[in-house]
XYZ file of N, CA, C and O in Angstrom:
792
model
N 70.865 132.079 74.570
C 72.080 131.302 74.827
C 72.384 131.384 76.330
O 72.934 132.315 76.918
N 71.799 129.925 76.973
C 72.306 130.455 78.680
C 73.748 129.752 78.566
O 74.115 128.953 77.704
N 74.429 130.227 79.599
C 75.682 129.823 80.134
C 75.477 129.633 81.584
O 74.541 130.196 82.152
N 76.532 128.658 82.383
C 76.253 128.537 83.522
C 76.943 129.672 84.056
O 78.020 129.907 83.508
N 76.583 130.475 85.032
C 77.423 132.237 85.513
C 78.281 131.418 86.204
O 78.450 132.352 86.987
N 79.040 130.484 86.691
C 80.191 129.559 87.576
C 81.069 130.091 86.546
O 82.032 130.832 86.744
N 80.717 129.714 85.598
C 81.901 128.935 83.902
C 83.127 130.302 83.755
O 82.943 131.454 83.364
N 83.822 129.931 84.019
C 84.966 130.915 83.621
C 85.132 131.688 82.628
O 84.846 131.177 81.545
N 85.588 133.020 82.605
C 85.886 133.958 81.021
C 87.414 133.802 81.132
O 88.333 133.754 81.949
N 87.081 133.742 79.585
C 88.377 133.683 79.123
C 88.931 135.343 78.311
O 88.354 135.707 77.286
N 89.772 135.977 78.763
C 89.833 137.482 77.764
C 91.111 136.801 77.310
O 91.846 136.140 78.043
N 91.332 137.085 75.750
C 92.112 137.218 75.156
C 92.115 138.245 74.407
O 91.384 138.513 73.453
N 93.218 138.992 75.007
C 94.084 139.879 74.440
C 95.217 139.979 73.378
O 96.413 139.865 73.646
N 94.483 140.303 71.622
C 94.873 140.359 70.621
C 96.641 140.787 70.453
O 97.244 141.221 71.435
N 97.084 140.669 69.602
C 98.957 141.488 69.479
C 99.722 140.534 68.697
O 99.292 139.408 68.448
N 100.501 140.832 68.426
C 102.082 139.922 67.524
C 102.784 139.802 68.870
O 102.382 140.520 69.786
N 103.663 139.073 69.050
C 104.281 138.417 70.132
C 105.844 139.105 69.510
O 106.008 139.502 68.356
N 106.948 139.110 70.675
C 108.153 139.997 70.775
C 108.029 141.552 70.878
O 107.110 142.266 70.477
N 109.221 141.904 71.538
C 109.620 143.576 71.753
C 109.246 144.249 70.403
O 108.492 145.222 70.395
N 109.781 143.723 69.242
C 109.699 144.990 68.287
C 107.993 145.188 68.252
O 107.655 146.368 68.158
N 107.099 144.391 68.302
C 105.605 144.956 68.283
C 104.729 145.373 69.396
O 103.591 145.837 69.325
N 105.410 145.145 70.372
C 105.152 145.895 71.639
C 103.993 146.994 72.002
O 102.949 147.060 72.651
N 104.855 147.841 71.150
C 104.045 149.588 71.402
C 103.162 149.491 70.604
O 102.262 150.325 70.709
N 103.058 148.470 69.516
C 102.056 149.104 68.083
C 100.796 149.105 68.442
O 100.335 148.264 69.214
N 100.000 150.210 67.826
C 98.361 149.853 67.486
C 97.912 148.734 67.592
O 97.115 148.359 68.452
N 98.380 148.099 66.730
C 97.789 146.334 66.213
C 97.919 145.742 68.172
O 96.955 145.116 68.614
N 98.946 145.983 68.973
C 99.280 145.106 69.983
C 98.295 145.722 71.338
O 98.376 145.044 72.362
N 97.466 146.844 71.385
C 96.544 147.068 72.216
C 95.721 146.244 73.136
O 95.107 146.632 74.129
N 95.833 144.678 72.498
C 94.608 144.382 73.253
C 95.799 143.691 74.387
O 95.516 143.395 75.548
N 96.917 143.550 73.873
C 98.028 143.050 75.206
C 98.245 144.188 75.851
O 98.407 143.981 77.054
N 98.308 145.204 75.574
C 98.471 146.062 76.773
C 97.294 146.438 77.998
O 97.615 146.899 79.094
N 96.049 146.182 77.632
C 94.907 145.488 77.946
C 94.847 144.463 79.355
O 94.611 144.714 80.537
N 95.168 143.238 78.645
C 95.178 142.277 79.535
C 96.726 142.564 80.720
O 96.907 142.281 81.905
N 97.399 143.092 79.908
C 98.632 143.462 80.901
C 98.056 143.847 82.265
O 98.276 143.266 83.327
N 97.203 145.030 82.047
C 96.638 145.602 82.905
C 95.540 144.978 83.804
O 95.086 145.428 84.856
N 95.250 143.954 83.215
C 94.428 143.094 84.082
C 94.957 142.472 85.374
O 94.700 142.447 86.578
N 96.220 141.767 84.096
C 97.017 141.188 84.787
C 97.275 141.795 86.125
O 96.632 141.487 87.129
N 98.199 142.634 86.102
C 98.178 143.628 87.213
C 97.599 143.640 88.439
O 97.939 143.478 89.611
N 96.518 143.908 87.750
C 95.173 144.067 88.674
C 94.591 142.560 89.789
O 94.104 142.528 90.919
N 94.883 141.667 88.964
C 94.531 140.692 89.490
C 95.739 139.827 90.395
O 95.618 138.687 90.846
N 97.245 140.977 90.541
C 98.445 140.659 90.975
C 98.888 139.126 90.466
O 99.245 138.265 91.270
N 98.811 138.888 88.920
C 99.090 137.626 88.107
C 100.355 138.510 87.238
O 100.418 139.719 87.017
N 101.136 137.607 86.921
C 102.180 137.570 85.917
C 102.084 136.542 85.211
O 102.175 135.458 85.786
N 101.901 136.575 83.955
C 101.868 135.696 82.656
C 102.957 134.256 82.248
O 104.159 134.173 81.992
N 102.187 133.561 82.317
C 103.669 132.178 82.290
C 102.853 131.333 80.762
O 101.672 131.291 80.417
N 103.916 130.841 80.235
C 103.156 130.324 79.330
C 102.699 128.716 79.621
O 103.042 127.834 80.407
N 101.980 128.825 78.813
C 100.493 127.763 79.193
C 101.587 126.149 78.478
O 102.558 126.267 77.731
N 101.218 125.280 78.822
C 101.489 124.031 78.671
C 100.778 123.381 77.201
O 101.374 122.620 76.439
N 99.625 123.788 77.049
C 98.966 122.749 76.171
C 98.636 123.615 75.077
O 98.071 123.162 74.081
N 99.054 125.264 75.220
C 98.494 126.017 73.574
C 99.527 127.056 73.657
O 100.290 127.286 74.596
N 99.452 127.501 72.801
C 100.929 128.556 72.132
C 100.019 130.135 73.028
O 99.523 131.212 72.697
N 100.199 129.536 73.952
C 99.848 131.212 74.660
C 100.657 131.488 76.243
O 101.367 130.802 76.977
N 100.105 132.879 76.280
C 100.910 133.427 78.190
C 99.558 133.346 78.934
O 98.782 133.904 78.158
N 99.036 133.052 79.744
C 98.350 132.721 81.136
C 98.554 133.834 82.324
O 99.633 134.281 82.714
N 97.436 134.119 82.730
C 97.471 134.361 84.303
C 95.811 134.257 84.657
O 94.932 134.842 84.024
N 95.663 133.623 85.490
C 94.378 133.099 86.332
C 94.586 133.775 87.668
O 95.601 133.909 88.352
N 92.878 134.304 87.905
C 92.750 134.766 88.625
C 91.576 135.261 88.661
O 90.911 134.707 87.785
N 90.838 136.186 89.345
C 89.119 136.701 89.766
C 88.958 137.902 89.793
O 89.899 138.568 90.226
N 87.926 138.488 89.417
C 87.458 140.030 88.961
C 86.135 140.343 89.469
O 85.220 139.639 89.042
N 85.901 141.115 90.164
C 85.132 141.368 91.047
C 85.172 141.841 92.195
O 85.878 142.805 92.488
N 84.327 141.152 93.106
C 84.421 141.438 94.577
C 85.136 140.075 95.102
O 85.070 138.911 94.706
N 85.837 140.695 96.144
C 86.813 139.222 97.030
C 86.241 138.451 96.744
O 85.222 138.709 96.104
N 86.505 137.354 96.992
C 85.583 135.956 97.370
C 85.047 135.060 96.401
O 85.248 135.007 95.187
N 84.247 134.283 97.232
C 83.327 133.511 95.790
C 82.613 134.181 95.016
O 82.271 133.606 93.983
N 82.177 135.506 95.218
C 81.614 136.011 94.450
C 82.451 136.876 93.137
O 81.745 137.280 92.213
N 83.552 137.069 93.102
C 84.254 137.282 92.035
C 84.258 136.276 91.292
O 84.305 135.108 91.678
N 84.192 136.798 89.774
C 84.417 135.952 88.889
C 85.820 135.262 88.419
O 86.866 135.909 88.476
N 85.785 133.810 87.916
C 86.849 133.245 87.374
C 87.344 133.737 86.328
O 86.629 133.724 85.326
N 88.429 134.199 86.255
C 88.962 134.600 85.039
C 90.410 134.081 84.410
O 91.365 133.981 85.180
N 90.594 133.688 82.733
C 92.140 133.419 82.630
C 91.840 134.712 81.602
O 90.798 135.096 81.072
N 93.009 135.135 81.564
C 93.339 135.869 80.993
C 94.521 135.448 79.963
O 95.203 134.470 80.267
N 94.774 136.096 78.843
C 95.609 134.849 77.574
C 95.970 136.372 76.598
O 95.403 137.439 76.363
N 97.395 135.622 76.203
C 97.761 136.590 75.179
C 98.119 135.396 74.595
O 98.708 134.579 75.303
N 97.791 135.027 73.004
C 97.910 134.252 72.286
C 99.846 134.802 71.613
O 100.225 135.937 71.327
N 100.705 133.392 71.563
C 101.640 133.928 71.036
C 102.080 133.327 69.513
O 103.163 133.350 68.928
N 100.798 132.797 69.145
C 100.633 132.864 67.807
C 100.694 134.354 67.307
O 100.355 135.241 68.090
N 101.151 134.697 65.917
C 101.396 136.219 65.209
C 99.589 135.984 64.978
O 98.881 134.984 65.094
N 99.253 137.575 64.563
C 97.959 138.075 65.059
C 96.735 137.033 63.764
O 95.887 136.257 64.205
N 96.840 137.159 62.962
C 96.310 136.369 61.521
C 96.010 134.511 62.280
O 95.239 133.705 61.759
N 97.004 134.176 63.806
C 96.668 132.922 63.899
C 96.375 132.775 65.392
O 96.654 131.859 66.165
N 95.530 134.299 65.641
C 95.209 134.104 67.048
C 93.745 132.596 67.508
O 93.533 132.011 68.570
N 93.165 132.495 66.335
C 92.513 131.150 66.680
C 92.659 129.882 67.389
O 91.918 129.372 68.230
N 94.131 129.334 66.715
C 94.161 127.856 67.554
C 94.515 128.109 68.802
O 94.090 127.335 69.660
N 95.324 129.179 69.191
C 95.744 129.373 70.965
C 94.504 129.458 71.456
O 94.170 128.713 72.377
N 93.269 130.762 70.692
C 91.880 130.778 71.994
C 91.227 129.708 72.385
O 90.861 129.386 73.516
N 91.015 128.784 70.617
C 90.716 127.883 70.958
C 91.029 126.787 71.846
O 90.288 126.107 72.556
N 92.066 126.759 71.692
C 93.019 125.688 72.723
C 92.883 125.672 74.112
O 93.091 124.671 74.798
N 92.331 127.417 74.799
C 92.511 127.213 76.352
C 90.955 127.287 76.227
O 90.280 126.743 77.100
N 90.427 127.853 75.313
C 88.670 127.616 75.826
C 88.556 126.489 75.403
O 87.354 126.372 75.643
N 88.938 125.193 74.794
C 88.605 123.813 75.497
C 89.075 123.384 76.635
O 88.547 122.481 77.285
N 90.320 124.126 77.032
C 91.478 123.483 78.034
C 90.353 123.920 79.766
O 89.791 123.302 80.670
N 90.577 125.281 79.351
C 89.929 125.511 80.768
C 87.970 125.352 80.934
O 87.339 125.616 81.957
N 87.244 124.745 79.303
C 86.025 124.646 79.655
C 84.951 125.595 80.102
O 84.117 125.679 81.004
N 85.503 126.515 78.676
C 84.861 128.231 78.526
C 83.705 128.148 77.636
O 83.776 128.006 76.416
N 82.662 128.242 78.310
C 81.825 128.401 76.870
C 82.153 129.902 75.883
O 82.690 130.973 76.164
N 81.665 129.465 74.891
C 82.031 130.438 73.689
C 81.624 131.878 73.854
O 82.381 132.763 73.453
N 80.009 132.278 74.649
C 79.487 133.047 75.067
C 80.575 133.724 76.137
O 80.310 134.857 76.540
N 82.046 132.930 76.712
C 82.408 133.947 77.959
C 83.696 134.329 77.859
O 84.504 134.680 78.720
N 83.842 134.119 75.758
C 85.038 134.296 75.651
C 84.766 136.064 75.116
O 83.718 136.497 74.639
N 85.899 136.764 75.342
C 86.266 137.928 75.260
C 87.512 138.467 74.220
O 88.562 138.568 74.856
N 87.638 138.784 72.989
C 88.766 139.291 72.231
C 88.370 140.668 72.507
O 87.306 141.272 72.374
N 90.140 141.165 73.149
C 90.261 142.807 72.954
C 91.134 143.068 72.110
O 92.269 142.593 72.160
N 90.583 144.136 70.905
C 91.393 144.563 70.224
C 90.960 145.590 69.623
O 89.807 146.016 69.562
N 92.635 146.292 68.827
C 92.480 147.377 68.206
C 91.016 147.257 67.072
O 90.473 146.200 66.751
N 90.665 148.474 66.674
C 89.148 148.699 65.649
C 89.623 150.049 64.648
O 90.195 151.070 65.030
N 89.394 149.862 63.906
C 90.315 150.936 62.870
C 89.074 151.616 62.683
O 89.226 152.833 62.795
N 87.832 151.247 62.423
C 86.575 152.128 62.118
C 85.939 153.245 63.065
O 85.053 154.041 62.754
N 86.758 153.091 64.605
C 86.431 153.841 65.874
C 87.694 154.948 65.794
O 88.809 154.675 65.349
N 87.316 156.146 66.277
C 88.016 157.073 66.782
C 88.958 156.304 67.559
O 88.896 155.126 67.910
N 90.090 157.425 67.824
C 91.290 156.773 68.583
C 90.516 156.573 70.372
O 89.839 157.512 70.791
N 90.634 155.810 70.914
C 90.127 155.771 72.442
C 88.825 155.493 72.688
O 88.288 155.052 73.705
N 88.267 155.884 71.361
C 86.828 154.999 71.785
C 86.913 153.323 71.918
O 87.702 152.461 71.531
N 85.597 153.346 72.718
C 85.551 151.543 72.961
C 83.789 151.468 72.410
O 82.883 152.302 72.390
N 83.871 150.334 72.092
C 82.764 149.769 71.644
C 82.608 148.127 71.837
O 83.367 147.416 71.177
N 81.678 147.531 72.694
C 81.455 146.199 73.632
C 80.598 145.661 72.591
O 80.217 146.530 71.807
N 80.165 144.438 72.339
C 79.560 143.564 71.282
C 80.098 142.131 71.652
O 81.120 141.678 72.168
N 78.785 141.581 71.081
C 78.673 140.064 71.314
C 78.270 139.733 69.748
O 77.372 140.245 69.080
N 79.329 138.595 69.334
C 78.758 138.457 67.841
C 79.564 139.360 66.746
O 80.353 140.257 67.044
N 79.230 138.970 65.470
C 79.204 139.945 64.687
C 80.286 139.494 63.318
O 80.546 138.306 63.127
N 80.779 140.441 62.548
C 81.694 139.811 61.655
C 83.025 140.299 62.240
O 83.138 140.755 63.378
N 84.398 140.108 61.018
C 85.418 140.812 61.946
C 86.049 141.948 61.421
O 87.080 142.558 61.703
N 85.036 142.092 60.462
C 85.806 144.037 59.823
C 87.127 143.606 59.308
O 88.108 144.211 59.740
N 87.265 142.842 58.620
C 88.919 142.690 58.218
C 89.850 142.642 59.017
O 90.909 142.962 58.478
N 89.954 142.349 60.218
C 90.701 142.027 61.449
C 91.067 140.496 61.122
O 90.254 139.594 60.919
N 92.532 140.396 61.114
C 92.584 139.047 61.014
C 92.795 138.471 61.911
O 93.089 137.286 61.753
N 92.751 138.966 63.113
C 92.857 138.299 64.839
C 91.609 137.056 65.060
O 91.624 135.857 65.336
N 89.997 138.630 64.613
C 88.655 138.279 64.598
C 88.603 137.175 63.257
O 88.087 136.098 63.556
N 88.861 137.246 62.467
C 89.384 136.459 61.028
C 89.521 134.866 61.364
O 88.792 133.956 60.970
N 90.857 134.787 62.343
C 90.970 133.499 63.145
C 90.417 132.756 64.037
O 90.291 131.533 64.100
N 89.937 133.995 65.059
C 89.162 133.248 65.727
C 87.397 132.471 65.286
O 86.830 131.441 65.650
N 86.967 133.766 64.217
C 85.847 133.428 64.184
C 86.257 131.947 63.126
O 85.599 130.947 63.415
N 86.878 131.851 62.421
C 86.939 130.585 61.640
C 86.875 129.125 62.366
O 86.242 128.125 62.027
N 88.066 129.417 63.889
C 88.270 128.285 65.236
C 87.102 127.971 65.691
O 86.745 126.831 65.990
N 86.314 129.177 65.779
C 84.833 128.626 66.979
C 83.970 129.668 66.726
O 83.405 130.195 67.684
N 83.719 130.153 65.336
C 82.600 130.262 65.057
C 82.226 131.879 66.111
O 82.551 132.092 67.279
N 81.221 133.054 64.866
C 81.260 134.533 65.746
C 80.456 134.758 67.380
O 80.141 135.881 67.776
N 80.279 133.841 67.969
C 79.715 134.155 69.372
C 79.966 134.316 70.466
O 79.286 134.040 71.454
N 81.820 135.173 70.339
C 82.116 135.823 71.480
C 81.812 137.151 71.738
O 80.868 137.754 71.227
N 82.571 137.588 72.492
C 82.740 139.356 73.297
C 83.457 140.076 72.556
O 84.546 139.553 72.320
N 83.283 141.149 72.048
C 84.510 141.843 71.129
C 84.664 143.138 72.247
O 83.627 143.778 72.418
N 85.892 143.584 73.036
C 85.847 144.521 73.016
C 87.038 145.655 72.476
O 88.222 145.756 72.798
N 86.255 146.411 71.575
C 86.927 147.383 70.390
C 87.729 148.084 70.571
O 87.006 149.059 70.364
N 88.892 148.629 70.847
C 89.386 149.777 71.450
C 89.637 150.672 69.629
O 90.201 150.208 68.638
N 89.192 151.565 69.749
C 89.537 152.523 68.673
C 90.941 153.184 68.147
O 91.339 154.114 68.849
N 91.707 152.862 67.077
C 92.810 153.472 66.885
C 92.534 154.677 65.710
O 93.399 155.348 65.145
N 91.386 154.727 65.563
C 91.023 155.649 63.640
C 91.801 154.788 62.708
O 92.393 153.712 62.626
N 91.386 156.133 61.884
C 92.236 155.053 59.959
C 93.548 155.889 59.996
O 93.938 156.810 60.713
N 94.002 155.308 59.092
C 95.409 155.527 58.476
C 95.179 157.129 58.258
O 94.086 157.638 58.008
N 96.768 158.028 58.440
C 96.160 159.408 57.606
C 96.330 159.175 56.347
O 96.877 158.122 56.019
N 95.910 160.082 55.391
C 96.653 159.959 53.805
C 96.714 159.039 53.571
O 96.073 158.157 54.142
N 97.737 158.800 52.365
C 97.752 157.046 51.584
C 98.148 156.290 52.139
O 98.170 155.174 51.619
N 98.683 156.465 53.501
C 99.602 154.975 54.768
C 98.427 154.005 54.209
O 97.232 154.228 54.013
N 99.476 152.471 53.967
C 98.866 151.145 54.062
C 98.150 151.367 55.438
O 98.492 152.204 56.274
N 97.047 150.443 55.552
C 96.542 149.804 56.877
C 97.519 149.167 57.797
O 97.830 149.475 58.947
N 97.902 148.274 57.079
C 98.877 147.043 57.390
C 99.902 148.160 57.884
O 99.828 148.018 59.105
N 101.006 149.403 57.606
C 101.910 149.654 57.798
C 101.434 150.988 58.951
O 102.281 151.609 59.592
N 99.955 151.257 59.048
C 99.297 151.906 60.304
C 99.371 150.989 61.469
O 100.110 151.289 62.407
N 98.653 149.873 61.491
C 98.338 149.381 62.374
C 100.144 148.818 63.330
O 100.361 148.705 64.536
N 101.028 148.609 62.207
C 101.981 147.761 63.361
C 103.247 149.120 63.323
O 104.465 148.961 63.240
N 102.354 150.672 63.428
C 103.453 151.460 63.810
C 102.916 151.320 65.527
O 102.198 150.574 66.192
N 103.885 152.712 65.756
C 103.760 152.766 67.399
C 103.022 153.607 67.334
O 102.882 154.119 66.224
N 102.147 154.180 68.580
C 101.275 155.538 68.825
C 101.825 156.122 68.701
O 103.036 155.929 68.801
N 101.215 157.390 68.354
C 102.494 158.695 68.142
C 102.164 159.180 69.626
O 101.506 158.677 70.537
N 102.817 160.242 69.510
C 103.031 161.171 70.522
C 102.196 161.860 71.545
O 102.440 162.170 72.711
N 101.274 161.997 70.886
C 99.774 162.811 71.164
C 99.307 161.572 71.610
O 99.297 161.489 72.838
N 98.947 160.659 71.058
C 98.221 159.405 71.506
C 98.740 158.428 72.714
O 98.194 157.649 73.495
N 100.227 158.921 72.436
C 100.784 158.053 74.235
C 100.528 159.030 74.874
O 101.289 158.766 75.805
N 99.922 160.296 75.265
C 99.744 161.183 76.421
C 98.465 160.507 76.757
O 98.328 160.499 77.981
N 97.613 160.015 76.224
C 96.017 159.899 76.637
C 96.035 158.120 76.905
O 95.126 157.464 77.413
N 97.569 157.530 76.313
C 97.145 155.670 76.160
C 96.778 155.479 77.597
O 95.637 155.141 77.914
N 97.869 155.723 78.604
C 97.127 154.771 79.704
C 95.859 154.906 80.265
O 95.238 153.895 80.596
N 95.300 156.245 80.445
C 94.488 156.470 80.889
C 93.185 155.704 80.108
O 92.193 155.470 80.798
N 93.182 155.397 78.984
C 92.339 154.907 77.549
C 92.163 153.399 77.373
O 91.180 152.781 76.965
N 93.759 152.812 77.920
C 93.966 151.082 78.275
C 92.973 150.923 79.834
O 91.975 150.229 80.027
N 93.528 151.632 80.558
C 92.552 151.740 82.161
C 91.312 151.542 82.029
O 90.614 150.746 82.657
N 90.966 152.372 81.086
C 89.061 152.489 80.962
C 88.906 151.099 80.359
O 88.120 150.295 80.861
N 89.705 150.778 79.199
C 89.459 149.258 78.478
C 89.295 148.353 79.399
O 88.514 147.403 79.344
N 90.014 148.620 80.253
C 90.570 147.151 81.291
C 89.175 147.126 82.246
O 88.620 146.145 82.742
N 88.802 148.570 82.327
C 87.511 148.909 83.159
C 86.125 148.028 82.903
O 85.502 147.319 83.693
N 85.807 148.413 81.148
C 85.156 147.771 80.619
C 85.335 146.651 80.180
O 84.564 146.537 79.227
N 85.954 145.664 80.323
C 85.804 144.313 80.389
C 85.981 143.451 81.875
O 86.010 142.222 81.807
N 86.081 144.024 83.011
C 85.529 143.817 84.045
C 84.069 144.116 84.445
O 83.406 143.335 85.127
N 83.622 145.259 83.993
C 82.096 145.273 83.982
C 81.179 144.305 83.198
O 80.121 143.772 83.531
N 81.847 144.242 82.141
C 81.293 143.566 81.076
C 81.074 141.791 81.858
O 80.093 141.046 81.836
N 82.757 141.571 82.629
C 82.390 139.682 83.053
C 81.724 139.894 84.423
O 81.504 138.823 84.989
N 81.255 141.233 85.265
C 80.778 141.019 86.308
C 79.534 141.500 86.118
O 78.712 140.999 86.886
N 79.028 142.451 85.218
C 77.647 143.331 85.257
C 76.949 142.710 84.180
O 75.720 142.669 84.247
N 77.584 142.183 83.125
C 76.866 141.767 81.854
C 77.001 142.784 81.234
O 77.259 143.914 81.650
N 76.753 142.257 79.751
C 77.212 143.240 78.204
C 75.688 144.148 78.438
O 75.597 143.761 79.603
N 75.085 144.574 78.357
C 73.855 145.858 77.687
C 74.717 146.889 79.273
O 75.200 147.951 78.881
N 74.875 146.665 80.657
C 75.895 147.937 81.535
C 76.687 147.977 81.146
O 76.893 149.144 80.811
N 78.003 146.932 80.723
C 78.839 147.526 80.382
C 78.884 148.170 78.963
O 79.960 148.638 78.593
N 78.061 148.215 78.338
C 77.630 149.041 76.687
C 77.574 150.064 77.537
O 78.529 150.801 77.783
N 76.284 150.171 78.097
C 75.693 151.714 78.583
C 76.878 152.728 79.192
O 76.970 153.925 78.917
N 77.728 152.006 80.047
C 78.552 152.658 80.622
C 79.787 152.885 80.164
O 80.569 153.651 80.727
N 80.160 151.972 78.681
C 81.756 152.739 77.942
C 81.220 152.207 76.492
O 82.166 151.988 75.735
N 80.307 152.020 76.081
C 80.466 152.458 74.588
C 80.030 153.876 74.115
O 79.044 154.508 74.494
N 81.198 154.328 72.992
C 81.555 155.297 73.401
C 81.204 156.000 71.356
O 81.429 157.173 71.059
């Protein structure tokens, strides 16, 4: 599958939209792109033509040689993150290969990451949506929350907040995420595997 290396990535960063889901597990992959954001000194405005927040901008080294990047938090609730990705990867003319979903992974330790191209979506209904919109041949990158302890629903794990122990280690854990999906749109997926799958 070539792509032209010009063609822009698109990361979208998984979550439920409003304050009360903010902190949760489930909302990781926005705290994610937050940090991109950041990085790329962008603040998020919402987009005109799809139910999402925006910030454009380049990852890399200065110049032309940094890569194009939008970055997107879909503000569809998480089960209908599809029509927003879809919407700006026709809008901005992303091939499918340079799209990127970050999100929580319940099958990974808490803080592990795990990079992949392809695949199914483990009962993720983020991956659920999108893969239904355009089909499994993006970027997944995984951030690990573990399973539920004891009998906790999934559903009532995933949209608590980190506990206590787990916000001492989050930023440092979102940083590395944010790390590895800059390697990933500037080095290519098998370095950025080698270097944070974990």
């Amino acid at each position: 599958m070539t792509t032209d290396a010009s063609a822009p990535w698109l990361i979208a960063g998984l979550g439920n939209p409003g304050p009360g889901y903010a902190a949760n597990r489930h909302n990781v992959g926005f705290m994610v792109v937050d940090l991109l954001a950041q990085r790329v000194g962008g603040s998020f405005k919402r987009h005109g033509k799809a139910q999402a927040q925006v910030v454009e901008g380049r990852i890399g080294p200065p110049g032309p040689a940094g890569r194009r990047v939008v970055l997107a938090k879909p503000m569809a609730y998480m089960n209908l993150s599809g029509g927003p990705v879809t919407q700006l990867r026709d809008f901005y003319k992303v091939p499918t290969a340079h799209v990127v979903a970050v999100h929580d992974e319940l099958d990974i330790d808490f803080g592990a990451l795990r990079l992949k191209l392809g695949g199914g979506d483990n009962g993720h209904n983020g991956l659920k949506s999108m893969t239904k919109a355009m089909g499994p041949d993006y970027h997944r990158v995984r951030f690990g929350i573990g399973r539920p302890p004891g009998r906790m629903q999934v559903a009532d794990f995933v949209l608590k907040d980190f506990s206590g122990a787990e916000r001492k280690e989050l930023d440092y854990l979102v940083d590395r995420a944010a790390d590895s999906v800059e390697a990933l749109v500037t080095e290519g997926l098998e370095r950025a595997q080698s270097a944070y799958n974990s």
